[in-house]
XYZ file of C-alpha atoms in Angstrom:
144
model
C 44.924 28.289 0.619
C 48.223 26.432 0.409
C 51.408 28.267 1.330
C 54.976 27.424 0.410
C 57.431 25.846 2.833
C 59.353 29.126 2.807
C 56.250 31.083 3.845
C 55.364 28.494 6.494
C 58.852 28.767 7.975
C 58.195 32.417 8.820
C 54.466 32.501 9.575
C 53.567 31.793 13.202
C 50.383 29.826 13.869
C 48.845 32.071 16.490
C 45.150 31.286 16.100
C 43.115 28.113 16.187
C 41.847 28.930 12.692
C 45.407 29.116 11.336
C 46.216 25.748 12.869
C 43.075 24.163 11.451
C 43.867 25.551 7.982
C 47.458 24.284 8.159
C 46.318 20.805 9.178
C 43.747 20.860 6.379
C 46.518 21.742 3.912
C 49.021 19.182 5.200
C 46.938 16.218 6.366
C 43.597 16.933 4.728
C 40.822 14.362 4.518
C 41.429 11.020 6.201
C 42.655 8.092 4.138
C 43.559 5.589 6.859
C 43.690 5.276 10.626
C 46.851 6.837 12.024
C 47.863 9.926 13.948
C 50.241 12.764 13.238
C 52.524 15.074 15.188
C 53.308 18.586 13.941
C 55.774 20.675 15.901
C 56.011 24.365 16.718
C 58.966 26.364 17.989
C 58.867 28.873 20.848
C 57.547 31.531 18.415
C 54.609 29.353 17.235
C 56.305 28.713 13.868
C 55.842 25.202 12.506
C 59.037 23.182 12.299
C 59.624 21.281 9.026
C 59.051 17.856 10.557
C 55.742 16.021 10.473
C 55.604 12.564 12.027
C 52.887 10.033 11.138
C 52.266 7.195 13.591
C 50.772 3.973 12.244
C 49.807 0.752 13.963
C 48.552 2.227 17.214
C 45.761 0.288 18.912
C 42.207 1.542 18.403
C 42.024 2.365 22.118
C 45.272 2.855 24.026
C 46.238 1.012 27.159
C 48.741 2.501 29.608
C 51.694 0.946 27.759
C 50.636 2.392 24.377
C 50.047 5.812 25.923
C 53.396 5.841 27.712
C 55.254 4.591 24.626
C 53.612 7.284 22.480
C 54.351 10.047 24.990
C 57.970 8.937 25.356
C 58.405 8.978 21.584
C 56.772 12.386 21.325
C 59.037 13.745 24.058
C 62.189 12.327 22.425
C 61.302 13.808 19.032
C 60.511 17.195 20.567
C 63.831 17.202 22.422
C 65.699 16.302 19.236
C 63.950 19.021 17.206
C 63.981 21.655 19.925
C 60.198 21.914 19.642
C 58.258 23.902 22.219
C 54.772 22.596 21.340
C 53.081 19.772 19.506
C 49.892 19.549 17.477
C 48.208 16.127 17.437
C 46.016 15.056 14.537
C 43.896 11.925 14.784
C 43.275 10.606 11.264
C 40.480 8.099 10.707
C 38.292 7.641 7.616
C 34.900 8.055 9.256
C 32.643 11.058 9.848
C 33.343 14.197 11.883
C 31.592 13.025 15.074
C 33.975 12.563 18.007
C 34.013 8.835 18.802
C 35.029 7.003 21.962
C 38.518 6.032 20.617
C 39.139 9.712 19.748
C 38.249 10.728 23.290
C 40.368 8.055 24.926
C 43.470 8.745 22.823
C 43.142 12.522 23.118
C 42.582 12.409 26.873
C 45.284 9.838 27.655
C 47.972 11.428 25.482
C 47.146 14.944 26.692
C 47.502 13.763 30.297
C 50.753 11.872 29.581
C 52.132 14.962 27.823
C 51.116 17.195 30.724
C 52.957 14.929 33.181
C 56.102 15.250 31.031
C 55.823 19.026 30.718
C 54.951 18.826 27.003
C 52.687 21.582 25.709
C 50.014 20.183 23.409
C 48.956 23.274 21.442
C 46.017 21.612 19.700
C 44.320 18.347 18.825
C 42.341 17.878 15.630
C 40.556 15.082 13.817
C 41.157 14.357 10.148
C 37.953 12.636 8.992
C 36.515 11.527 5.658
C 35.091 14.999 4.923
C 37.917 17.228 6.161
C 39.399 18.402 9.440
C 37.741 19.449 12.691
C 38.993 20.937 15.920
C 39.043 18.603 18.919
C 38.390 20.852 21.901
C 39.233 19.722 25.443
C 35.488 19.595 26.173
C 35.234 16.925 23.459
C 37.547 14.551 25.288
C 37.758 15.578 28.927
C 34.036 15.186 29.588
C 33.018 11.674 28.628
C 29.372 11.148 27.772
C 28.792 7.424 26.993
C 25.631 8.235 25.015
C 27.494 10.267 22.356
């Protein structure tokens, strides 16, 4: 169900299901490899800015992670955002892959060190959108 920008400006995203539906509406199925930032205010209402990030390495090194976290922090300060939602878009299946884990874990940790609240992480894949729970990226199982 798609909602108007006016409705979105007044509807807080208080549940994981609401966030997943919003990401499905806005980002949808993956077309290319990139990641997105969506921002929430202190009342969990989405701000009208969505930032796509292209050209990131498949697996981040410390410099890529720090650069990404610094950019995220600067944008959040400029917008007055209280939280960020990260969406990892890649046109493959819904299975969580090693690059997903590394990016999610490294950026979550860099955000934590900067006092940034990451409200959610999701994957936009070739069939839709899926939630990326901390258990998906904090516990690394090389066999999966």
